[in-house]
mmCIF file of C-alpha atoms in Angstrom:
data_model
loop_
_atom_site.group_PDB
_atom_site.id
_atom_site.type_symbol
_atom_site.label_atom_id
_atom_site.label_comp_id
_atom_site.label_asym_id
_atom_site.label_seq_id
_atom_site.Cartn_x
_atom_site.Cartn_y
_atom_site.Cartn_z
ATOM 1 C CA UNK A 6 -8.996 -68.023 -17.553
ATOM 2 C CA UNK A 7 -7.235 -68.851 -14.339
ATOM 3 C CA UNK A 8 -7.578 -66.854 -11.239
ATOM 4 C CA UNK A 9 -3.940 -65.061 -11.237
ATOM 5 C CA UNK A 10 -4.789 -63.857 -14.714
ATOM 6 C CA UNK A 11 -7.614 -62.294 -13.843
ATOM 7 C CA UNK A 12 -6.852 -60.564 -10.695
ATOM 8 C CA UNK A 13 -3.861 -58.998 -12.987
ATOM 9 C CA UNK A 14 -6.654 -57.952 -16.094
ATOM 10 C CA UNK A 15 -8.715 -56.322 -12.910
ATOM 11 C CA UNK A 16 -5.227 -54.079 -11.237
ATOM 12 C CA UNK A 17 -4.448 -53.194 -14.743
ATOM 13 C CA UNK A 18 -8.099 -51.914 -15.392
ATOM 14 C CA UNK A 19 -7.371 -49.795 -12.270
ATOM 15 C CA UNK A 20 -4.087 -48.426 -13.328
ATOM 16 C CA UNK A 21 -2.460 -50.432 -10.278
ATOM 17 C CA UNK A 22 0.199 -51.967 -12.447
ATOM 18 C CA UNK A 23 3.598 -50.677 -12.996
ATOM 19 C CA UNK A 24 3.991 -47.115 -14.288
ATOM 20 C CA UNK A 25 0.225 -46.736 -13.205
ATOM 21 C CA UNK A 26 0.891 -47.360 -9.715
ATOM 22 C CA UNK A 27 3.803 -45.534 -9.999
ATOM 23 C CA UNK A 28 1.933 -42.358 -11.354
ATOM 24 C CA UNK A 29 -0.737 -42.318 -8.831
ATOM 25 C CA UNK A 30 1.638 -42.350 -6.144
ATOM 26 C CA UNK A 31 3.671 -39.468 -7.967
ATOM 27 C CA UNK A 32 0.850 -37.186 -8.428
ATOM 28 C CA UNK A 33 -0.137 -38.102 -4.235
ATOM 29 C CA UNK A 34 3.256 -37.352 -3.262
ATOM 30 C CA UNK A 35 3.223 -33.832 -5.663
ATOM 31 C CA UNK A 36 -0.207 -32.666 -4.517
ATOM 32 C CA UNK A 37 1.395 -33.288 -1.016
ATOM 33 C CA UNK A 38 4.414 -31.239 -1.660
ATOM 34 C CA UNK A 39 2.340 -28.439 -3.765
ATOM 35 C CA UNK A 40 -0.102 -28.104 -0.601
ATOM 36 C CA UNK A 41 2.400 -28.106 2.217
ATOM 37 C CA UNK A 42 4.448 -25.415 -0.219
ATOM 38 C CA UNK A 43 1.321 -23.415 -0.811
ATOM 39 C CA UNK A 44 0.591 -23.383 3.076
ATOM 40 C CA UNK A 45 4.062 -22.289 3.746
ATOM 41 C CA UNK A 46 3.706 -19.484 1.455
ATOM 42 C CA UNK A 47 1.118 -18.101 3.352
ATOM 43 C CA UNK A 48 2.354 -18.489 6.551
ATOM 44 C CA UNK A 49 2.456 -16.030 9.176
ATOM 45 C CA UNK A 50 5.941 -14.656 9.903
ATOM 46 C CA UNK A 51 6.602 -14.953 13.981
ATOM 47 C CA UNK A 52 5.334 -11.486 15.513
ATOM 48 C CA UNK A 53 8.241 -9.220 15.861
ATOM 49 C CA UNK A 54 8.621 -8.011 19.874
ATOM 50 C CA UNK A 55 9.798 -4.439 18.641
ATOM 51 C CA UNK A 56 7.379 -3.599 16.244
ATOM 52 C CA UNK A 57 5.648 -1.005 17.267
ATOM 53 C CA UNK A 58 3.007 -0.321 13.911
ATOM 54 C CA UNK A 59 3.061 -1.767 10.564
ATOM 55 C CA UNK A 60 0.825 -0.497 7.856
ATOM 56 C CA UNK A 61 0.898 -0.114 3.970
ATOM 57 C CA UNK A 62 0.238 2.714 1.525
ATOM 58 C CA UNK A 63 -1.555 2.646 -2.238
ATOM 59 C CA UNK A 64 -2.540 5.337 -4.350
ATOM 60 C CA UNK A 65 -4.272 6.144 -7.909
ATOM 61 C CA UNK A 66 -6.243 2.727 -7.337
ATOM 62 C CA UNK A 67 -10.076 3.324 -8.238
ATOM 63 C CA UNK A 68 -10.119 1.494 -11.995
ATOM 64 C CA UNK A 69 -11.933 -1.427 -10.598
ATOM 65 C CA UNK A 70 -9.656 -3.414 -13.337
ATOM 66 C CA UNK A 71 -7.397 -6.019 -13.751
ATOM 67 C CA UNK A 72 -4.153 -4.289 -12.218
ATOM 68 C CA UNK A 73 -6.149 -3.168 -9.014
ATOM 69 C CA UNK A 74 -6.886 -6.519 -8.171
ATOM 70 C CA UNK A 75 -3.263 -7.866 -8.873
ATOM 71 C CA UNK A 76 -2.032 -5.056 -6.623
ATOM 72 C CA UNK A 77 -4.916 -5.825 -3.646
ATOM 73 C CA UNK A 78 -3.804 -9.712 -4.121
ATOM 74 C CA UNK A 79 -0.595 -8.927 -3.468
ATOM 75 C CA UNK A 80 -1.455 -7.003 -0.366
ATOM 76 C CA UNK A 81 -3.817 -9.654 0.568
ATOM 77 C CA UNK A 82 -0.457 -11.962 0.834
ATOM 78 C CA UNK A 83 1.232 -9.757 2.587
ATOM 79 C CA UNK A 84 -1.274 -9.304 5.633
ATOM 80 C CA UNK A 85 -1.462 -13.006 6.073
ATOM 81 C CA UNK A 86 2.178 -13.188 6.185
ATOM 82 C CA UNK A 87 2.063 -9.651 8.113
ATOM 83 C CA UNK A 88 -0.499 -8.571 9.708
ATOM 84 C CA UNK A 89 -1.676 -4.949 9.256
ATOM 85 C CA UNK A 90 -4.687 -3.398 9.996
ATOM 86 C CA UNK A 91 -4.277 0.357 8.196
ATOM 87 C CA UNK A 92 -4.016 1.297 4.745
ATOM 88 C CA UNK A 93 -3.312 4.941 3.623
ATOM 89 C CA UNK A 94 -4.990 5.635 0.620
ATOM 90 C CA UNK A 95 -3.489 8.465 -0.992
ATOM 91 C CA UNK A 96 -6.052 9.574 -3.435
ATOM 92 C CA UNK A 97 -7.769 9.044 -6.735
ATOM 93 C CA UNK A 98 -9.655 6.479 -5.344
ATOM 94 C CA UNK A 99 -12.408 6.494 -7.816
ATOM 95 C CA UNK A 100 -11.704 6.963 -11.318
ATOM 96 C CA UNK A 101 -12.782 8.674 -13.162
ATOM 97 C CA UNK A 102 -14.864 11.370 -11.950
ATOM 98 C CA UNK A 103 -15.612 10.523 -8.224
ATOM 99 C CA UNK A 104 -18.636 8.640 -8.911
ATOM 100 C CA UNK A 105 -19.388 7.010 -5.338
ATOM 101 C CA UNK A 106 -21.955 4.457 -6.876
ATOM 102 C CA UNK A 107 -19.190 3.039 -8.505
ATOM 103 C CA UNK A 108 -17.271 2.380 -4.821
ATOM 104 C CA UNK A 109 -18.548 -1.720 -5.064
ATOM 105 C CA UNK A 110 -16.416 -1.879 -8.152
ATOM 106 C CA UNK A 111 -13.488 -0.054 -7.029
ATOM 107 C CA UNK A 112 -12.991 -0.604 -3.299
ATOM 108 C CA UNK A 113 -15.479 -2.725 -1.770
ATOM 109 C CA UNK A 114 -14.762 -5.938 -4.030
ATOM 110 C CA UNK A 115 -11.379 -5.172 -4.854
ATOM 111 C CA UNK A 116 -10.234 -4.944 -1.095
ATOM 112 C CA UNK A 117 -12.847 -7.107 0.665
ATOM 113 C CA UNK A 118 -10.538 -9.904 1.847
ATOM 114 C CA UNK A 119 -8.901 -7.102 3.496
ATOM 115 C CA UNK A 120 -12.013 -5.732 5.047
ATOM 116 C CA UNK A 121 -13.672 -8.594 5.992
ATOM 117 C CA UNK A 122 -10.154 -8.794 8.252
ATOM 118 C CA UNK A 123 -11.112 -5.323 9.760
ATOM 119 C CA UNK A 124 -8.261 -3.854 8.082
ATOM 120 C CA UNK A 125 -8.864 -0.028 8.165
ATOM 121 C CA UNK A 126 -8.360 2.458 4.972
ATOM 122 C CA UNK A 127 -7.595 6.119 5.580
ATOM 123 C CA UNK A 128 -8.087 8.130 2.437
ATOM 124 C CA UNK A 129 -7.247 11.547 1.142
ATOM 125 C CA UNK A 130 -8.927 13.275 -1.767
ATOM 126 C CA UNK A 131 -7.195 12.868 -5.139
ATOM 127 C CA UNK A 132 -7.996 15.183 -8.196
ATOM 128 C CA UNK A 133 -10.195 12.870 -9.897
ATOM 129 C CA UNK A 134 -11.956 12.515 -6.829
ATOM 130 C CA UNK A 135 -13.263 15.865 -6.640
ATOM 131 C CA UNK A 136 -14.797 16.078 -10.300
ATOM 132 C CA UNK A 137 -18.000 15.059 -8.504
ATOM 133 C CA UNK A 138 -19.486 17.137 -5.555
ATOM 134 C CA UNK A 139 -16.158 17.885 -4.824
ATOM 135 C CA UNK A 140 -15.176 14.858 -3.332
ATOM 136 C CA UNK A 141 -17.806 15.457 -0.323
ATOM 137 C CA UNK A 142 -19.570 11.837 -1.257
ATOM 138 C CA UNK A 143 -15.778 10.473 -0.557
ATOM 139 C CA UNK A 144 -15.919 12.008 2.314
ATOM 140 C CA UNK A 145 -18.785 11.097 4.024
ATOM 141 C CA UNK A 146 -18.282 7.191 2.333
ATOM 142 C CA UNK A 147 -17.560 5.518 5.929
ATOM 143 C CA UNK A 148 -15.116 3.071 4.283
ATOM 144 C CA UNK A 149 -12.234 5.950 3.605
ATOM 145 C CA UNK A 150 -12.482 7.009 7.324
ATOM 146 C CA UNK A 151 -12.268 10.621 6.361
ATOM 147 C CA UNK A 152 -12.735 13.101 9.549
ATOM 148 C CA UNK A 153 -12.746 16.094 7.054
ATOM 149 C CA UNK A 154 -10.895 17.250 3.976
ATOM 150 C CA UNK A 155 -7.725 17.332 5.887
ATOM 151 C CA UNK A 156 -7.645 15.699 9.263
ATOM 152 C CA UNK A 157 -5.523 13.766 11.362
ATOM 153 C CA UNK A 158 -5.401 10.773 13.633
ATOM 154 C CA UNK A 159 -2.818 8.499 15.727
ATOM 155 C CA UNK A 160 -1.408 5.098 16.009
ATOM 156 C CA UNK A 161 0.312 4.543 19.244
ATOM 157 C CA UNK A 162 3.558 7.147 18.447
ATOM 158 C CA UNK A 163 2.703 7.827 14.962
ATOM 159 C CA UNK A 164 0.596 10.480 14.223
ATOM 160 C CA UNK A 165 -0.650 10.680 10.107
ATOM 161 C CA UNK A 166 -1.762 13.938 8.752
ATOM 162 C CA UNK A 167 -4.040 13.717 5.663
ATOM 163 C CA UNK A 168 -4.255 16.471 3.303
ATOM 164 C CA UNK A 169 -6.275 17.843 0.366
ATOM 165 C CA UNK A 170 -3.537 19.042 -2.084
ATOM 166 C CA UNK A 171 -5.742 20.013 -4.939
ATOM 167 C CA UNK A 172 -5.946 23.153 -6.387
ATOM 168 C CA UNK A 173 -8.969 24.415 -5.213
ATOM 169 C CA UNK A 174 -8.105 23.310 -1.377
ATOM 170 C CA UNK A 175 -8.528 25.855 1.601
ATOM 171 C CA UNK A 176 -4.808 26.274 1.344
ATOM 172 C CA UNK A 177 -5.090 29.021 3.996
ATOM 173 C CA UNK A 178 -7.021 27.664 6.728
ATOM 174 C CA UNK A 179 -5.257 24.570 5.846
ATOM 175 C CA UNK A 180 -1.920 25.208 6.132
ATOM 176 C CA UNK A 181 -2.695 27.229 9.717
ATOM 177 C CA UNK A 182 -4.301 23.532 10.899
ATOM 178 C CA UNK A 183 -1.227 21.573 9.618
ATOM 179 C CA UNK A 184 1.401 23.724 11.399
ATOM 180 C CA UNK A 185 -1.040 23.893 14.653
ATOM 181 C CA UNK A 186 -1.158 20.103 14.877
ATOM 182 C CA UNK A 187 2.445 19.548 13.920
ATOM 183 C CA UNK A 188 3.410 21.858 16.531
ATOM 184 C CA UNK A 189 1.250 20.025 19.019
ATOM 185 C CA UNK A 190 2.023 16.667 18.242
ATOM 186 C CA UNK A 191 3.772 14.931 20.875
ATOM 187 C CA UNK A 192 4.211 11.598 18.606
ATOM 188 C CA UNK A 193 7.632 10.626 17.773
ATOM 189 C CA UNK A 194 6.797 9.655 14.468
ATOM 190 C CA UNK A 195 5.149 12.280 12.101
ATOM 191 C CA UNK A 196 3.660 10.810 8.791
ATOM 192 C CA UNK A 197 1.804 13.291 6.588
ATOM 193 C CA UNK A 198 -0.071 12.292 3.048
ATOM 194 C CA UNK A 199 -1.524 13.903 0.298
ATOM 195 C CA UNK A 200 -2.438 12.642 -3.270
ATOM 196 C CA UNK A 201 0.156 15.406 -4.894
ATOM 197 C CA UNK A 202 3.965 14.632 -5.352
ATOM 198 C CA UNK A 203 6.585 17.203 -3.633
ATOM 199 C CA UNK A 204 9.405 15.595 -5.305
ATOM 200 C CA UNK A 205 8.830 13.355 -8.395
ATOM 201 C CA UNK A 206 10.890 11.567 -11.348
ATOM 202 C CA UNK A 207 8.115 11.046 -13.293
ATOM 203 C CA UNK A 208 5.363 12.370 -16.155
ATOM 204 C CA UNK A 209 4.367 15.149 -13.721
ATOM 205 C CA UNK A 210 7.764 15.573 -12.047
ATOM 206 C CA UNK A 211 8.440 18.126 -8.511
ATOM 207 C CA UNK A 212 6.214 20.975 -7.581
ATOM 208 C CA UNK A 213 8.633 24.165 -6.854
ATOM 209 C CA UNK A 214 5.254 25.669 -4.795
ATOM 210 C CA UNK A 215 5.025 22.711 -2.641
ATOM 211 C CA UNK A 216 8.833 22.104 -1.716
ATOM 212 C CA UNK A 217 8.885 26.076 -1.026
ATOM 213 C CA UNK A 218 5.665 25.128 1.342
ATOM 214 C CA UNK A 219 6.448 21.952 2.650
ATOM 215 C CA UNK A 220 10.204 21.152 3.104
ATOM 216 C CA UNK A 221 10.661 23.828 5.603
ATOM 217 C CA UNK A 222 7.712 23.064 7.212
ATOM 218 C CA UNK A 223 8.596 19.341 7.599
ATOM 219 C CA UNK A 224 12.298 20.167 9.103
ATOM 220 C CA UNK A 225 10.930 22.604 11.173
ATOM 221 C CA UNK A 226 8.453 19.766 12.979
ATOM 222 C CA UNK A 227 10.040 16.905 12.377
ATOM 223 C CA UNK A 228 8.280 15.199 9.770
ATOM 224 C CA UNK A 229 9.548 11.882 9.208
ATOM 225 C CA UNK A 230 7.658 10.997 6.074
ATOM 226 C CA UNK A 231 5.306 12.011 2.955
ATOM 227 C CA UNK A 232 3.249 9.777 1.227
ATOM 228 C CA UNK A 233 1.576 10.319 -1.774
ATOM 229 C CA UNK A 234 0.244 9.147 -5.408
ATOM 230 C CA UNK A 235 -0.642 10.909 -8.306
ATOM 231 C CA UNK A 236 2.354 9.886 -10.475
ATOM 232 C CA UNK A 237 1.759 6.311 -11.432
ATOM 233 C CA UNK A 238 5.034 4.827 -10.051
ATOM 234 C CA UNK A 239 6.671 3.824 -6.823
ATOM 235 C CA UNK A 240 9.808 6.553 -5.970
ATOM 236 C CA UNK A 241 11.559 6.422 -2.822
ATOM 237 C CA UNK A 242 13.822 9.636 -1.979
ATOM 238 C CA UNK A 243 16.748 9.893 0.484
ATOM 239 C CA UNK A 244 16.402 11.723 3.475
ATOM 240 C CA UNK A 245 15.634 15.506 2.148
ATOM 241 C CA UNK A 246 16.253 17.692 5.349
ATOM 242 C CA UNK A 247 15.156 14.772 7.506
ATOM 243 C CA UNK A 248 12.268 13.836 5.148
ATOM 244 C CA UNK A 249 11.702 10.825 3.077
ATOM 245 C CA UNK A 250 9.356 10.961 0.365
ATOM 246 C CA UNK A 251 7.796 7.992 -1.147
ATOM 247 C CA UNK A 252 5.273 7.939 -4.199
ATOM 248 C CA UNK A 253 2.690 4.986 -4.452
ATOM 249 C CA UNK A 254 1.037 5.480 -6.967
ATOM 250 C CA UNK A 255 1.029 2.280 -9.118
ATOM 251 C CA UNK A 256 -2.093 0.737 -7.390
ATOM 252 C CA UNK A 257 -3.860 0.038 -10.601
ATOM 253 C CA UNK A 258 -1.868 1.151 -13.651
ATOM 254 C CA UNK A 259 1.810 2.232 -13.935
ATOM 255 C CA UNK A 260 3.659 5.109 -16.104
ATOM 256 C CA UNK A 261 7.567 5.942 -16.759
ATOM 257 C CA UNK A 262 9.591 6.990 -14.161
ATOM 258 C CA UNK A 263 12.850 8.328 -14.495
ATOM 259 C CA UNK A 264 15.735 9.447 -10.892
ATOM 260 C CA UNK A 265 17.019 12.379 -9.968
ATOM 261 C CA UNK A 266 20.338 12.967 -7.524
ATOM 262 C CA UNK A 267 17.988 12.666 -4.822
ATOM 263 C CA UNK A 268 16.347 9.541 -5.538
ATOM 264 C CA UNK A 269 16.940 6.090 -3.803
ATOM 265 C CA UNK A 270 14.809 3.857 -6.123
ATOM 266 C CA UNK A 271 12.073 4.230 -8.707
ATOM 267 C CA UNK A 272 10.505 1.844 -10.769
ATOM 268 C CA UNK A 273 7.138 1.724 -12.953
ATOM 269 C CA UNK A 274 6.049 -1.866 -11.956
ATOM 270 C CA UNK A 275 2.322 -2.189 -10.319
ATOM 271 C CA UNK A 276 2.952 -2.413 -6.494
ATOM 272 C CA UNK A 277 2.261 -1.086 -3.104
ATOM 273 C CA UNK A 278 4.488 -0.083 0.016
ATOM 274 C CA UNK A 279 4.979 -1.430 3.202
ATOM 275 C CA UNK A 280 5.829 -0.104 6.758
ATOM 276 C CA UNK A 281 7.576 -1.591 9.854
ATOM 277 C CA UNK A 282 7.538 1.333 13.075
ATOM 278 C CA UNK A 283 10.129 0.618 15.665
ATOM 279 C CA UNK A 284 11.027 2.859 18.235
ATOM 280 C CA UNK A 285 14.487 4.051 16.740
ATOM 281 C CA UNK A 286 13.452 3.359 12.792
ATOM 282 C CA UNK A 287 10.793 2.563 9.945
ATOM 283 C CA UNK A 288 11.678 0.331 7.476
ATOM 284 C CA UNK A 289 10.310 1.115 3.976
ATOM 285 C CA UNK A 290 9.349 -1.956 1.663
ATOM 286 C CA UNK A 291 8.288 -2.015 -2.124
ATOM 287 C CA UNK A 292 5.984 -4.442 -3.146
ATOM 288 C CA UNK A 293 5.519 -5.924 -6.069
ATOM 289 C CA UNK A 294 2.490 -8.496 -7.780
ATOM 290 C CA UNK A 295 4.653 -11.100 -7.707
ATOM 291 C CA UNK A 296 4.777 -10.932 -4.164
ATOM 292 C CA UNK A 297 8.585 -10.158 -4.252
ATOM 293 C CA UNK A 298 10.371 -7.039 -2.534
ATOM 294 C CA UNK A 299 12.031 -4.822 -4.854
ATOM 295 C CA UNK A 300 13.209 -2.272 -2.619
ATOM 296 C CA UNK A 301 14.212 -1.781 1.196
ATOM 297 C CA UNK A 302 14.740 1.464 2.646
ATOM 298 C CA UNK A 303 15.030 2.768 6.555
ATOM 299 C CA UNK A 304 14.124 5.800 8.425
ATOM 300 C CA UNK A 305 16.525 6.648 11.321
ATOM 301 C CA UNK A 306 15.050 7.966 14.269
ATOM 302 C CA UNK A 307 16.576 11.193 15.549
ATOM 303 C CA UNK A 308 15.458 13.118 18.434
ATOM 304 C CA UNK A 309 15.066 17.033 18.165
#
């Protein structure tokens, strides 16, 4: 066998002749392109110089099932692209009965990537959460950062008011507290959150008693946004007497949703909501498990 033939057979055995060489180069190019595209997908967006605060909200999460993990992954990717350090967790944090021993399965593991990055969750109690010890163990759990069954905290020019909207809540004292805190607030933006809806187009629908109680209260004290769960869907209303109502209860499961005359957008898709706060507006986004923004809305600032 001559030298040229031996060299040909050797190269052939390595797959470096003809289509073999082309295939290797093609695979290498494709892998490089995929790597570049992957990096591009998670590249952080440039900081927005006028942005005051970015946060997200989600509710009805505590299942530990694949739906919760899907939404958690979308929240994590959004964090990589658009950093935030606050999650409003609007109740039903532990299914089915608020058993604190499940906290690893339904909170710490699903959101471990966010927690490792220092993202802070601020929770309120849902109806499932109060089935064990009336929710007291969740109130005391450090990861939920609850100062009580109802409480307030601020981030710059944004003040948040967390409510206990359950039927056994201490409504007399809670409403007295809320009116006082709202009246004393100097924040430009006021955001209230609780588990139960005020306006909704889902299985439970709107709550006439809550409409009677909260709508004039929010109007009087300039509450621009109310966030809740309980309904397992996403729904954003138009401004109702100056307040936008947003349901983000498709954080692990979903149920059908319709529309009302005040509905701007609704969907039963698994999702969470994201908010970018500026001096003159809040930009709201509904984001699905495919990482796409399916809804975008605005709340314009109006001085009192």
